[in-house]
Amino acid sequence: LTRFAEARPGRWPGTVVSRLLQAAADAGVFEAVVAAMRSAPDVPRMQHQGCFLMQVMCTRSEINGDLGAGARRDRAAQAGAIEAAVEAMRLYPQEEGVQEWAGSVLYILACAAAENNKEAAVLRLRRFYPADTVALLQAARASFPQNRRLLVHEPYLLATLRAATAP
């Protein structure tokens, strides 16, 4: 699955990608990845690869014919992907790969969901995102100012988080 995830974009037709990703989700990949990350908090590579895999599993979009992306995002959130990504950011503030991919998981589960269903995204944010998420994201961007993913994702994610938590 990791090799598939690392394949060049556009190499696989959208319907094939959708079926493969959905089969992995149905087999419990999110639950397995979250469990692996929780069982090895002292292994930064496990945190990095776990976040990378979850981000790839949730990234494919409806634009590419992947109609199951929204359901996979919901499943990832239910499996604990948000909490696992936040915990990885807390554990490894100086590991750029962990910060980059954990931030991407948080972004895709909040902002991409908001594009499709803002109400559901706000509920997810209020239910799952810890209070210190904003501080963690700001620290990651300050620590790695040249990281493109953090540079692009962080402002959108912060705005979405603030909007969801506003009274």
PDB file of C-alpha atoms in Angstrom:
ATOM      1  CA  LEU A   1       0.000   0.000   0.000  1.00  0.00           C
ATOM      2  CA  THR A   2       2.875   2.375   0.753  1.00  0.00           C
ATOM      3  CA  ARG A   3       4.384   1.750  -2.700  1.00  0.00           C
ATOM      4  CA  PHE A   4       1.017   2.432  -4.267  1.00  0.00           C
ATOM      5  CA  ALA A   5       0.708   5.609  -2.226  1.00  0.00           C
ATOM      6  CA  GLU A   6       4.101   6.795  -3.442  1.00  0.00           C
ATOM      7  CA  ALA A   7       3.239   6.188  -7.117  1.00  0.00           C
ATOM      8  CA  ARG A   8       3.198   9.211  -9.375  1.00  0.00           C
ATOM      9  CA  PRO A   9      -0.136  11.021  -9.511  1.00  0.00           C
ATOM     10  CA  GLY A  10      -2.052  10.280 -12.680  1.00  0.00           C
ATOM     11  CA  ARG A  11      -0.406   6.904 -13.120  1.00  0.00           C
ATOM     12  CA  TRP A  12      -3.565   5.050 -12.170  1.00  0.00           C
ATOM     13  CA  PRO A  13      -7.104   5.749 -13.449  1.00  0.00           C
ATOM     14  CA  GLY A  14      -9.305   7.367 -10.798  1.00  0.00           C
ATOM     15  CA  THR A  15     -11.741   4.455 -10.584  1.00  0.00           C
ATOM     16  CA  VAL A  16      -8.920   1.960  -9.969  1.00  0.00           C
ATOM     17  CA  VAL A  17      -7.447   4.192  -7.287  1.00  0.00           C
ATOM     18  CA  SER A  18     -10.835   4.630  -5.675  1.00  0.00           C
ATOM     19  CA  ARG A  19     -11.461   0.879  -5.519  1.00  0.00           C
ATOM     20  CA  LEU A  20      -8.010   0.140  -4.100  1.00  0.00           C
ATOM     21  CA  LEU A  21      -8.244   2.856  -1.458  1.00  0.00           C
ATOM     22  CA  GLN A  22     -11.758   1.813  -0.492  1.00  0.00           C
ATOM     23  CA  ALA A  23     -10.721  -1.835  -0.193  1.00  0.00           C
ATOM     24  CA  ALA A  24      -7.877  -0.815   2.123  1.00  0.00           C
ATOM     25  CA  ALA A  25     -10.243   1.317   4.215  1.00  0.00           C
ATOM     26  CA  ASP A  26     -12.760  -1.535   4.405  1.00  0.00           C
ATOM     27  CA  ALA A  27      -9.961  -3.846   5.551  1.00  0.00           C
ATOM     28  CA  GLY A  28      -9.286  -1.526   8.489  1.00  0.00           C
ATOM     29  CA  VAL A  29      -6.166   0.313   7.333  1.00  0.00           C
ATOM     30  CA  PHE A  30      -6.968   3.457   9.343  1.00  0.00           C
ATOM     31  CA  GLU A  31      -7.534   1.512  12.527  1.00  0.00           C
ATOM     32  CA  ALA A  32      -4.330  -0.484  11.940  1.00  0.00           C
ATOM     33  CA  VAL A  33      -2.220   2.608  11.236  1.00  0.00           C
ATOM     34  CA  VAL A  34      -3.542   4.464  14.283  1.00  0.00           C
ATOM     35  CA  ALA A  35      -2.915   1.382  16.463  1.00  0.00           C
ATOM     36  CA  ALA A  36       0.635   1.067  15.098  1.00  0.00           C
ATOM     37  CA  MET A  37       1.338   4.746  15.766  1.00  0.00           C
ATOM     38  CA  ARG A  38      -0.005   4.452  19.317  1.00  0.00           C
ATOM     39  CA  SER A  39       1.984   1.285  19.994  1.00  0.00           C
ATOM     40  CA  ALA A  40       5.273   2.876  18.882  1.00  0.00           C
ATOM     41  CA  PRO A  41       5.280   6.464  20.165  1.00  0.00           C
ATOM     42  CA  ASP A  42       9.055   6.303  20.524  1.00  0.00           C
ATOM     43  CA  VAL A  43       9.619   5.607  16.799  1.00  0.00           C
ATOM     44  CA  PRO A  44       9.536   8.831  14.751  1.00  0.00           C
ATOM     45  CA  ARG A  45       9.570   6.922  11.456  1.00  0.00           C
ATOM     46  CA  MET A  46       6.376   5.115  12.463  1.00  0.00           C
ATOM     47  CA  GLN A  47       4.706   8.467  13.166  1.00  0.00           C
ATOM     48  CA  HIS A  48       5.971   9.895   9.862  1.00  0.00           C
ATOM     49  CA  GLN A  49       4.932   6.919   7.725  1.00  0.00           C
ATOM     50  CA  GLY A  50       1.602   6.543   9.520  1.00  0.00           C
ATOM     51  CA  CYS A  51       0.688  10.162   8.839  1.00  0.00           C
ATOM     52  CA  PHE A  52       1.910   9.897   5.246  1.00  0.00           C
ATOM     53  CA  LEU A  53      -0.227   6.833   4.569  1.00  0.00           C
ATOM     54  CA  MET A  54      -3.351   8.305   6.177  1.00  0.00           C
ATOM     55  CA  GLN A  55      -2.938  11.526   4.208  1.00  0.00           C
ATOM     56  CA  VAL A  56      -2.648   9.643   0.921  1.00  0.00           C
ATOM     57  CA  MET A  57      -5.652   7.479   1.776  1.00  0.00           C
ATOM     58  CA  CYS A  58      -7.753  10.600   2.342  1.00  0.00           C
ATOM     59  CA  THR A  59      -6.412  12.879  -0.399  1.00  0.00           C
ATOM     60  CA  ARG A  60      -7.901  11.467  -3.588  1.00  0.00           C
ATOM     61  CA  SER A  61     -10.775  13.659  -4.618  1.00  0.00           C
ATOM     62  CA  GLU A  62     -14.126  13.425  -6.255  1.00  0.00           C
ATOM     63  CA  ILE A  63     -12.625  15.384  -9.172  1.00  0.00           C
ATOM     64  CA  ASN A  64     -10.584  12.304 -10.088  1.00  0.00           C
ATOM     65  CA  GLY A  65     -13.654  10.068 -10.014  1.00  0.00           C
ATOM     66  CA  ASP A  66     -12.965   8.959  -6.438  1.00  0.00           C
ATOM     67  CA  LEU A  67     -16.423   9.217  -4.916  1.00  0.00           C
ATOM     68  CA  GLY A  68     -15.344   7.450  -1.717  1.00  0.00           C
ATOM     69  CA  ALA A  69     -12.849  10.062  -0.507  1.00  0.00           C
ATOM     70  CA  GLY A  70     -15.349  11.746   1.808  1.00  0.00           C
ATOM     71  CA  ALA A  71     -16.335   8.443   3.409  1.00  0.00           C
ATOM     72  CA  ARG A  72     -12.657   7.567   3.923  1.00  0.00           C
ATOM     73  CA  ARG A  73     -12.076  10.931   5.610  1.00  0.00           C
ATOM     74  CA  ASP A  74     -14.961  10.218   7.969  1.00  0.00           C
ATOM     75  CA  ARG A  75     -13.613   6.736   8.678  1.00  0.00           C
ATOM     76  CA  ALA A  76     -10.131   8.104   9.336  1.00  0.00           C
ATOM     77  CA  ALA A  77     -11.521  10.630  11.821  1.00  0.00           C
ATOM     78  CA  GLN A  78     -13.564   7.936  13.564  1.00  0.00           C
ATOM     79  CA  ALA A  79     -10.495   5.671  13.729  1.00  0.00           C
ATOM     80  CA  GLY A  80      -8.505   8.331  15.583  1.00  0.00           C
ATOM     81  CA  ALA A  81      -6.399   9.771  12.736  1.00  0.00           C
ATOM     82  CA  ILE A  82      -6.751  13.330  14.022  1.00  0.00           C
ATOM     83  CA  GLU A  83      -5.695  12.458  17.549  1.00  0.00           C
ATOM     84  CA  ALA A  84      -2.808  10.322  16.247  1.00  0.00           C
ATOM     85  CA  ALA A  85      -1.555  13.138  13.995  1.00  0.00           C
ATOM     86  CA  VAL A  86      -1.773  15.706  16.804  1.00  0.00           C
ATOM     87  CA  GLU A  87       0.055  13.363  19.182  1.00  0.00           C
ATOM     88  CA  ALA A  88       2.784  12.789  16.573  1.00  0.00           C
ATOM     89  CA  MET A  89       3.220  16.570  16.285  1.00  0.00           C
ATOM     90  CA  ARG A  90       3.523  16.829  20.078  1.00  0.00           C
ATOM     91  CA  LEU A  91       6.034  13.987  20.319  1.00  0.00           C
ATOM     92  CA  TYR A  92       8.337  15.112  17.500  1.00  0.00           C
ATOM     93  CA  PRO A  93       8.316  18.907  17.146  1.00  0.00           C
ATOM     94  CA  GLN A  94      11.795  18.885  15.548  1.00  0.00           C
ATOM     95  CA  GLU A  95      11.103  16.125  13.000  1.00  0.00           C
ATOM     96  CA  GLU A  96      10.160  17.917   9.793  1.00  0.00           C
ATOM     97  CA  GLY A  97       8.662  14.850   8.115  1.00  0.00           C
ATOM     98  CA  VAL A  98       6.386  14.173  11.080  1.00  0.00           C
ATOM     99  CA  GLN A  99       5.269  17.808  11.209  1.00  0.00           C
ATOM    100  CA  GLU A 100       4.730  17.958   7.448  1.00  0.00           C
ATOM    101  CA  TRP A 101       2.623  14.807   7.104  1.00  0.00           C
ATOM    102  CA  ALA A 102       0.754  15.188  10.398  1.00  0.00           C
ATOM    103  CA  GLY A 103      -0.161  18.725   9.335  1.00  0.00           C
ATOM    104  CA  SER A 104      -1.307  17.348   5.979  1.00  0.00           C
ATOM    105  CA  VAL A 105      -3.558  14.815   7.703  1.00  0.00           C
ATOM    106  CA  LEU A 106      -5.116  17.574   9.785  1.00  0.00           C
ATOM    107  CA  TYR A 107      -5.517  19.775   6.714  1.00  0.00           C
ATOM    108  CA  ILE A 108      -7.140  17.135   4.536  1.00  0.00           C
ATOM    109  CA  LEU A 109      -9.525  16.013   7.266  1.00  0.00           C
ATOM    110  CA  ALA A 110     -10.615  19.577   8.033  1.00  0.00           C
ATOM    111  CA  CYS A 111     -10.307  21.719   4.921  1.00  0.00           C
ATOM    112  CA  ALA A 112     -11.072  19.171   2.209  1.00  0.00           C
ATOM    113  CA  ALA A 113     -14.095  18.032   4.176  1.00  0.00           C
ATOM    114  CA  ALA A 114     -15.206  21.648   4.557  1.00  0.00           C
ATOM    115  CA  GLU A 115     -15.161  22.090   0.775  1.00  0.00           C
ATOM    116  CA  ASN A 116     -17.640  19.235   0.387  1.00  0.00           C
ATOM    117  CA  ASN A 117     -19.757  19.579   3.528  1.00  0.00           C
ATOM    118  CA  LYS A 118     -18.996  22.554   5.733  1.00  0.00           C
ATOM    119  CA  GLU A 119     -21.449  21.567   8.454  1.00  0.00           C
ATOM    120  CA  ALA A 120     -19.946  18.078   8.810  1.00  0.00           C
ATOM    121  CA  ALA A 121     -16.432  19.546   8.847  1.00  0.00           C
ATOM    122  CA  VAL A 122     -17.312  21.983  11.625  1.00  0.00           C
ATOM    123  CA  LEU A 123     -18.800  19.169  13.705  1.00  0.00           C
ATOM    124  CA  ARG A 124     -15.673  17.065  13.129  1.00  0.00           C
ATOM    125  CA  LEU A 125     -13.425  19.948  14.122  1.00  0.00           C
ATOM    126  CA  ARG A 126     -15.356  20.622  17.311  1.00  0.00           C
ATOM    127  CA  ARG A 127     -15.412  16.953  18.249  1.00  0.00           C
ATOM    128  CA  PHE A 128     -11.888  15.819  17.418  1.00  0.00           C
ATOM    129  CA  TYR A 129      -9.400  18.690  17.293  1.00  0.00           C
ATOM    130  CA  PRO A 130      -7.589  19.335  20.593  1.00  0.00           C
ATOM    131  CA  ALA A 131      -7.314  22.895  21.858  1.00  0.00           C
ATOM    132  CA  ASP A 132      -3.551  23.050  21.299  1.00  0.00           C
ATOM    133  CA  THR A 133      -3.756  22.179  17.578  1.00  0.00           C
ATOM    134  CA  VAL A 134      -3.415  25.829  16.527  1.00  0.00           C
ATOM    135  CA  ALA A 135      -0.267  26.257  18.652  1.00  0.00           C
ATOM    136  CA  LEU A 136       1.219  23.032  17.277  1.00  0.00           C
ATOM    137  CA  LEU A 137       0.616  24.141  13.687  1.00  0.00           C
ATOM    138  CA  GLN A 138       2.100  27.576  14.298  1.00  0.00           C
ATOM    139  CA  ALA A 139       5.165  26.016  15.930  1.00  0.00           C
ATOM    140  CA  ALA A 140       5.625  23.610  13.000  1.00  0.00           C
ATOM    141  CA  ARG A 141       5.474  26.413  10.474  1.00  0.00           C
ATOM    142  CA  ALA A 142       7.912  28.521  12.524  1.00  0.00           C
ATOM    143  CA  SER A 143      10.323  25.584  12.847  1.00  0.00           C
ATOM    144  CA  PHE A 144      10.195  24.701   9.148  1.00  0.00           C
ATOM    145  CA  PRO A 145       9.438  27.936   7.267  1.00  0.00           C
ATOM    146  CA  GLN A 146      10.585  26.512   3.918  1.00  0.00           C
ATOM    147  CA  ASN A 147       8.351  23.437   4.051  1.00  0.00           C
ATOM    148  CA  ARG A 148       5.896  23.881   1.207  1.00  0.00           C
ATOM    149  CA  ARG A 149       3.109  21.747   2.651  1.00  0.00           C
ATOM    150  CA  LEU A 150       3.205  23.528   5.988  1.00  0.00           C
ATOM    151  CA  LEU A 151       3.416  26.878   4.243  1.00  0.00           C
ATOM    152  CA  VAL A 152       0.364  26.176   2.087  1.00  0.00           C
ATOM    153  CA  HIS A 153      -1.796  24.136   4.471  1.00  0.00           C
ATOM    154  CA  GLU A 154      -1.258  25.948   7.763  1.00  0.00           C
ATOM    155  CA  PRO A 155      -3.095  29.222   6.956  1.00  0.00           C
ATOM    156  CA  TYR A 156      -6.157  27.421   5.567  1.00  0.00           C
ATOM    157  CA  LEU A 157      -6.260  24.980   8.454  1.00  0.00           C
ATOM    158  CA  LEU A 158      -5.894  27.747  11.035  1.00  0.00           C
ATOM    159  CA  ALA A 159      -8.704  29.754   9.438  1.00  0.00           C
ATOM    160  CA  THR A 160     -10.940  26.671   9.333  1.00  0.00           C
ATOM    161  CA  LEU A 161     -10.146  25.802  12.967  1.00  0.00           C
ATOM    162  CA  ARG A 162     -10.822  29.333  14.126  1.00  0.00           C
ATOM    163  CA  ALA A 163     -14.113  29.490  12.221  1.00  0.00           C
ATOM    164  CA  ALA A 164     -15.235  26.178  13.691  1.00  0.00           C
ATOM    165  CA  THR A 165     -14.397  27.155  17.243  1.00  0.00           C
ATOM    166  CA  ALA A 166     -15.792  30.693  17.084  1.00  0.00           C
ATOM    167  CA  PRO A 167     -18.803  31.229  19.356  1.00  0.00           C
TER     168      PRO A 167
END
